[in-house]
XYZ file of N, CA and C in Angstrom:
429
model
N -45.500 34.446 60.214
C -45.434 33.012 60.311
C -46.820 32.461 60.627
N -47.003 31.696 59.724
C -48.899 30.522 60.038
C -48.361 29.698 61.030
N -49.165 29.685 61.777
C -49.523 28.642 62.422
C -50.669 27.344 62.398
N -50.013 25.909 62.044
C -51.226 25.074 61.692
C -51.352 24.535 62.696
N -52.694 24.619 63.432
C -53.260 24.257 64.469
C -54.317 23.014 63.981
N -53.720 22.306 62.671
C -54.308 20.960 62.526
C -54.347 19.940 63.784
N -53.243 19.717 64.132
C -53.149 18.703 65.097
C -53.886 18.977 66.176
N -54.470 19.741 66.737
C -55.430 19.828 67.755
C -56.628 19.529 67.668
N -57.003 19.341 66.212
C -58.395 19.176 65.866
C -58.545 17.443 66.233
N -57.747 16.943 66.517
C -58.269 15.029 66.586
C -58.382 14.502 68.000
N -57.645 16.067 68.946
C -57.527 15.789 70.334
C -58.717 15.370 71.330
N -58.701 14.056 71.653
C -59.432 14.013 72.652
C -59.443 13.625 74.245
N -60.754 14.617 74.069
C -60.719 14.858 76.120
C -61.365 13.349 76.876
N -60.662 13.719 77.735
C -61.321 12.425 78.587
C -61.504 12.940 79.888
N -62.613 12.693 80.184
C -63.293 13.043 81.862
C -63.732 11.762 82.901
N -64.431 12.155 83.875
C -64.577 10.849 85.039
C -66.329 10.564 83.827
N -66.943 11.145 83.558
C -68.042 10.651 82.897
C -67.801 9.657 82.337
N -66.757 9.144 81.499
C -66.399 7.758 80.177
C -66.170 6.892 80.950
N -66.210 6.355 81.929
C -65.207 5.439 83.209
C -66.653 4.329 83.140
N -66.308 3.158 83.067
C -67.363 2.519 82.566
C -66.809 1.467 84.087
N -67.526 0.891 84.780
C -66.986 0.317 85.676
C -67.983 -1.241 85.659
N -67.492 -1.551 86.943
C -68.325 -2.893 86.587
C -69.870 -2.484 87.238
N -70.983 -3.550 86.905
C -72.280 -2.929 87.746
C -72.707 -3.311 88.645
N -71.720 -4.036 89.292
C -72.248 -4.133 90.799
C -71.290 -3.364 91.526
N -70.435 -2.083 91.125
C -69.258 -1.030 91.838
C -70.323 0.006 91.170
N -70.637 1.082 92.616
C -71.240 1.966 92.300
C -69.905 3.059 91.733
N -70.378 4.210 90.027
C -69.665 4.327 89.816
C -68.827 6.152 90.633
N -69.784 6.335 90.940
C -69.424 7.765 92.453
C -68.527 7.450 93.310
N -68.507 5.835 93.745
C -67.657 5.302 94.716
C -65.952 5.228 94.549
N -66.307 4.463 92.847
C -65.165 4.301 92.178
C -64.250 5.370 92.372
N -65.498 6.978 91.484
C -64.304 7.847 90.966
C -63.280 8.331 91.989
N -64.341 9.190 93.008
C -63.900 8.900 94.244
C -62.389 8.036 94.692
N -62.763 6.971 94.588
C -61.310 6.101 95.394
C -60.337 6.570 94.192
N -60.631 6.552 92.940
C -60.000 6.940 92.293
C -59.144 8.322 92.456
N -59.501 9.172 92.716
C -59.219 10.305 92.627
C -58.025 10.073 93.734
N -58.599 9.742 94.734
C -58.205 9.412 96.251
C -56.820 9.213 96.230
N -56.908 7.700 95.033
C -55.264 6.898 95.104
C -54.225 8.162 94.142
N -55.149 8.888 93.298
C -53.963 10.153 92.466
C -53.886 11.057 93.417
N -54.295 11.337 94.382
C -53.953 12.306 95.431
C -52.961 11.684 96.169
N -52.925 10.634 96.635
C -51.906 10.037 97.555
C -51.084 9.476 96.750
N -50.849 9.255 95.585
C -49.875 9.328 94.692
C -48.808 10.660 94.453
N -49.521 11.393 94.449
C -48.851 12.703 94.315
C -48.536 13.261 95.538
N -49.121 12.931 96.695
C -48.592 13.227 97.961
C -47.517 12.462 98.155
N -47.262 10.856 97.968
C -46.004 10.500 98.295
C -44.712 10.567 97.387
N -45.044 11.266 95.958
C -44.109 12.065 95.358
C -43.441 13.078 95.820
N -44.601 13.906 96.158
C -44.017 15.264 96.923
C -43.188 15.139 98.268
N -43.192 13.770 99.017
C -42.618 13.717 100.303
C -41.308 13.050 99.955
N -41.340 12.152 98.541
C -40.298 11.352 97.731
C -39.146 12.857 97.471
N -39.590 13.552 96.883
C -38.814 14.483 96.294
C -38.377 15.572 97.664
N -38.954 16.008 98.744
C -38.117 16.404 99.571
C -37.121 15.466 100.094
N -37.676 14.147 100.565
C -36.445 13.383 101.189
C -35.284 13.619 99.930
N -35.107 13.397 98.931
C -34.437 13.088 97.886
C -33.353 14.239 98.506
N -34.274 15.700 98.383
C -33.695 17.063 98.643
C -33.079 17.124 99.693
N -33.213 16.964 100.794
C -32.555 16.740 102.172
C -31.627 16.112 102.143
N -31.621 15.096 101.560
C -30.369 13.612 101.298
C -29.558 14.482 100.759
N -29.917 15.055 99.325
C -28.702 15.873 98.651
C -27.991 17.079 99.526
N -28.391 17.283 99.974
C -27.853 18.954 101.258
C -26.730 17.727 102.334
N -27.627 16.965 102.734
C -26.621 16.090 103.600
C -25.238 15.617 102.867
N -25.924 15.101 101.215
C -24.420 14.328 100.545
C -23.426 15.490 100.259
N -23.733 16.444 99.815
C -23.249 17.222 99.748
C -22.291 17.780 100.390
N -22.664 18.090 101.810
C -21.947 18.043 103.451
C -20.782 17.382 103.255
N -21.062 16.240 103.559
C -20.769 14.657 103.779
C -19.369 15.062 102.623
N -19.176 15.074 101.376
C -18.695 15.425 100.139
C -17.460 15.958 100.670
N -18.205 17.118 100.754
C -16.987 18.444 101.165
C -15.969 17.895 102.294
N -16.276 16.967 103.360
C -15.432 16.741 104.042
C -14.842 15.352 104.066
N -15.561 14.360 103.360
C -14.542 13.494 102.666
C -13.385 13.626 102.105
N -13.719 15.025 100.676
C -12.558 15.292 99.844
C -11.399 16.217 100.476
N -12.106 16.838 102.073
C -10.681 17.502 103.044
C -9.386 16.342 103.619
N -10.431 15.169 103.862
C -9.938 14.035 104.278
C -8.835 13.587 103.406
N -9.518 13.305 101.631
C -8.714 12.864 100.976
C -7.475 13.803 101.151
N -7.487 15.348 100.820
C -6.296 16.060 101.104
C -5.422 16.225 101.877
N -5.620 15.629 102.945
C -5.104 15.873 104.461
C -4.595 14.183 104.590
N -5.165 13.560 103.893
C -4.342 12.225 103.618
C -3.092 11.641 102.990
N -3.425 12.857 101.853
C -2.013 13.231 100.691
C -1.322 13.979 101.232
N -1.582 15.072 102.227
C -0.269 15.783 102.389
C 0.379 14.686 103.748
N -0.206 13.952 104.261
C 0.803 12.988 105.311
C 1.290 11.766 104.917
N 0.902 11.453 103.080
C 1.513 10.429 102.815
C 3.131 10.234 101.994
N 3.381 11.691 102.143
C 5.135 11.462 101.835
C 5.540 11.468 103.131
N 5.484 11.697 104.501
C 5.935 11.642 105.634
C 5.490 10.484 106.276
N 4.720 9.649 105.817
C 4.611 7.680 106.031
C 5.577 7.414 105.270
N 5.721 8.032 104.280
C 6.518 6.715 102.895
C 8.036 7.309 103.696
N 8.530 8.777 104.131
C 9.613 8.619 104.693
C 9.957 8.279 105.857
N 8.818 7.880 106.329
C 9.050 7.270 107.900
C 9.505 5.324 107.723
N 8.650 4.823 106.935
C 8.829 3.399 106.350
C 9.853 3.148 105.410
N 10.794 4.234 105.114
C 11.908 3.972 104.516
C 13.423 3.897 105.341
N 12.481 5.054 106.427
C 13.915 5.628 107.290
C 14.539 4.248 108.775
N 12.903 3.880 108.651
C 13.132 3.380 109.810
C 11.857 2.283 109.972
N 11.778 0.971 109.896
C 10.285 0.391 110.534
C 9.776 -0.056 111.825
N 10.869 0.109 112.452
C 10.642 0.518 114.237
C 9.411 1.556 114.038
N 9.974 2.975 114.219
C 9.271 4.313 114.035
C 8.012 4.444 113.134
N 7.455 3.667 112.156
C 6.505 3.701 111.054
C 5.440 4.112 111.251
N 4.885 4.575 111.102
C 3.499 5.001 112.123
C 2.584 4.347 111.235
N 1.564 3.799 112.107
C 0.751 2.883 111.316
C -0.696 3.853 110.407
N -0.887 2.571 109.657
C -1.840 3.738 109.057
C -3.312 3.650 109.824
N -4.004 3.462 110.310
C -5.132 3.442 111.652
C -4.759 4.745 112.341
N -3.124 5.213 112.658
C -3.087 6.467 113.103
C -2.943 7.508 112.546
N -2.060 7.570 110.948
C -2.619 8.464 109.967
C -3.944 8.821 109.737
N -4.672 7.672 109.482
C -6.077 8.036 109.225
C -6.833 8.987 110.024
N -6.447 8.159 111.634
C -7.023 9.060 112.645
C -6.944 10.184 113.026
N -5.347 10.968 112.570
C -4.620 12.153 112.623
C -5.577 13.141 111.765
N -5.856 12.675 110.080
C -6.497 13.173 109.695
C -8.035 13.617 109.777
N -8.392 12.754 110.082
C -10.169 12.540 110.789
C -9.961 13.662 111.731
N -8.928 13.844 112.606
C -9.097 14.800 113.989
C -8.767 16.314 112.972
N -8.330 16.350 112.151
C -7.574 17.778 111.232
C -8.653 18.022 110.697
N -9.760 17.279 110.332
C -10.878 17.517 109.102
C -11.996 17.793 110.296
N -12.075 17.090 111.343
C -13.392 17.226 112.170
C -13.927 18.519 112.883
N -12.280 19.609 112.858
C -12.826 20.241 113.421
C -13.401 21.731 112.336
N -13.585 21.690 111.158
C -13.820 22.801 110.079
C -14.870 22.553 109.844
N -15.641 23.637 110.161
C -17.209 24.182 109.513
C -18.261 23.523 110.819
N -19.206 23.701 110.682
C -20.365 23.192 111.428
C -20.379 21.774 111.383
N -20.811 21.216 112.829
C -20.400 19.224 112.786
C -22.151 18.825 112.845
N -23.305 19.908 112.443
C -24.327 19.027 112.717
C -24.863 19.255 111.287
N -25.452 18.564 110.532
C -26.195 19.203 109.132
C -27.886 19.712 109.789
N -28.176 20.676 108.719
C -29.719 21.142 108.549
C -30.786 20.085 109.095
N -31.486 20.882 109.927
C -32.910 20.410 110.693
C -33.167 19.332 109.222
N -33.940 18.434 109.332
C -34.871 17.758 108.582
C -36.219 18.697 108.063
N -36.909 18.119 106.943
C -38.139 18.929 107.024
C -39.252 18.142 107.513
N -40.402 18.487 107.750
C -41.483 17.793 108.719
C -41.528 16.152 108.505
N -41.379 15.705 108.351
C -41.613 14.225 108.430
C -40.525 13.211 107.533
N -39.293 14.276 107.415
C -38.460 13.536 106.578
C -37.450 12.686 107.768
N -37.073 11.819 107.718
C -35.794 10.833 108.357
C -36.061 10.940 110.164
N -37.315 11.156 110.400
C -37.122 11.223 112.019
C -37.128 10.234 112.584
N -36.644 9.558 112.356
C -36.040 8.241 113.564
C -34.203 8.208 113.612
N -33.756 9.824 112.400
C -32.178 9.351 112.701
C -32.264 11.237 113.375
N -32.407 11.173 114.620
C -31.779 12.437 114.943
C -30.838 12.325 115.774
N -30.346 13.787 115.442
C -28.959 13.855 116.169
C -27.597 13.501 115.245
N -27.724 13.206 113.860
C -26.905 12.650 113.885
C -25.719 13.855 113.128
N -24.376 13.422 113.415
C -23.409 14.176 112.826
C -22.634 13.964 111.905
N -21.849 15.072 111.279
C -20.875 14.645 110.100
C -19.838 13.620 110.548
N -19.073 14.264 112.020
C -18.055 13.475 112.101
C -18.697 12.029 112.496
N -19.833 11.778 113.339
C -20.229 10.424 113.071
C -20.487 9.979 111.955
N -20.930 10.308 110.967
C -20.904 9.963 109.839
C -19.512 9.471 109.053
N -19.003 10.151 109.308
C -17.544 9.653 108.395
C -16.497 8.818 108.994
N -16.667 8.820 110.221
C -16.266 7.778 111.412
C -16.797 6.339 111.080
N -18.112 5.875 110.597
C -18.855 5.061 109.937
C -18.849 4.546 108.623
N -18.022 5.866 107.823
C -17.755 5.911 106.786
C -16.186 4.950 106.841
N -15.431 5.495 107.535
C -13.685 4.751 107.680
C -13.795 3.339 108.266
N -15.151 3.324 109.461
C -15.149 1.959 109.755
C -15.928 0.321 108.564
N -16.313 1.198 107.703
C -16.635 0.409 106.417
C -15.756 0.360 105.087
N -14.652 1.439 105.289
C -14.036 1.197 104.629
C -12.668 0.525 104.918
N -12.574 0.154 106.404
C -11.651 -0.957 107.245
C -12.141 -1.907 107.152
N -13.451 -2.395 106.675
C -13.997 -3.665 106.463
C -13.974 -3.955 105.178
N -13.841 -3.388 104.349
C -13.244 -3.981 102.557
C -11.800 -4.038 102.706
């Protein structure tokens, strides 16, 4: 098999030499700052993309014990629907279903997620799943 290595022949390079600036900006100064702002560009990518990473390990968490919730919600909602049929004295409200379940889900697996990495989210420490999803039910009592 040939290979046509035409298309490489029109390629052109570009370096800090072509940088035509104005003449009263010395142009050493320029490249310099230049360079400067693509370094700290790419540094706050790289700190963009761990937070991103951390967030996902947390949603993830977070995930897994929502969807225990949802399950543990379904298996106590034929024993509401026969409690509100049998009797509406006895009904148990749903604030205490919910809560029944929250206490069934809170206590499986580890309640704190993964350290942060160096400079990601440190102004939220400490925080936990079950606070989290506690926060989660109290926003979803407000819709």
């Amino acid at each position: 098999m040939v290979v046509n290595y035409s298309k490489w022949d029109a390629l052109e390079l570009s370096d800090d030499s072509d940088i035509e600036v104005h003449p009263n900006v010395d142009k050493r100064s320029f490249i310099r700052a230049k360079q400067n702002q693509i370094h700290q560009q790419r540094f706050e990518r790289r700190h963009q993309i761990t937070t991103l990473k951390y967030e996902r390990i947390i949603n993830d968490g977070l995930l897994l014990r929502i969807d225990r919730l949802l399950q543990s919600l379904r298996s106590h909602e034929a024993r509401v629907r026969e409690s509100k049929a049998g009797s509406s004295n006895d009904a148990e409200e749903p604030d205490e279903v919910v809560m029944q379940a929250l206490m069934e889900c809170a206590g499986v697996g580890e309640d704190f997620p993964p350290r942060p990495p160096e400079g990601v989210h440190t102004q939220e420490e400490g925080m936990k799943y079950s606070s989290m999803m506690g926060t989660l039910m109290d926003q979803v009592k407000e819709e």
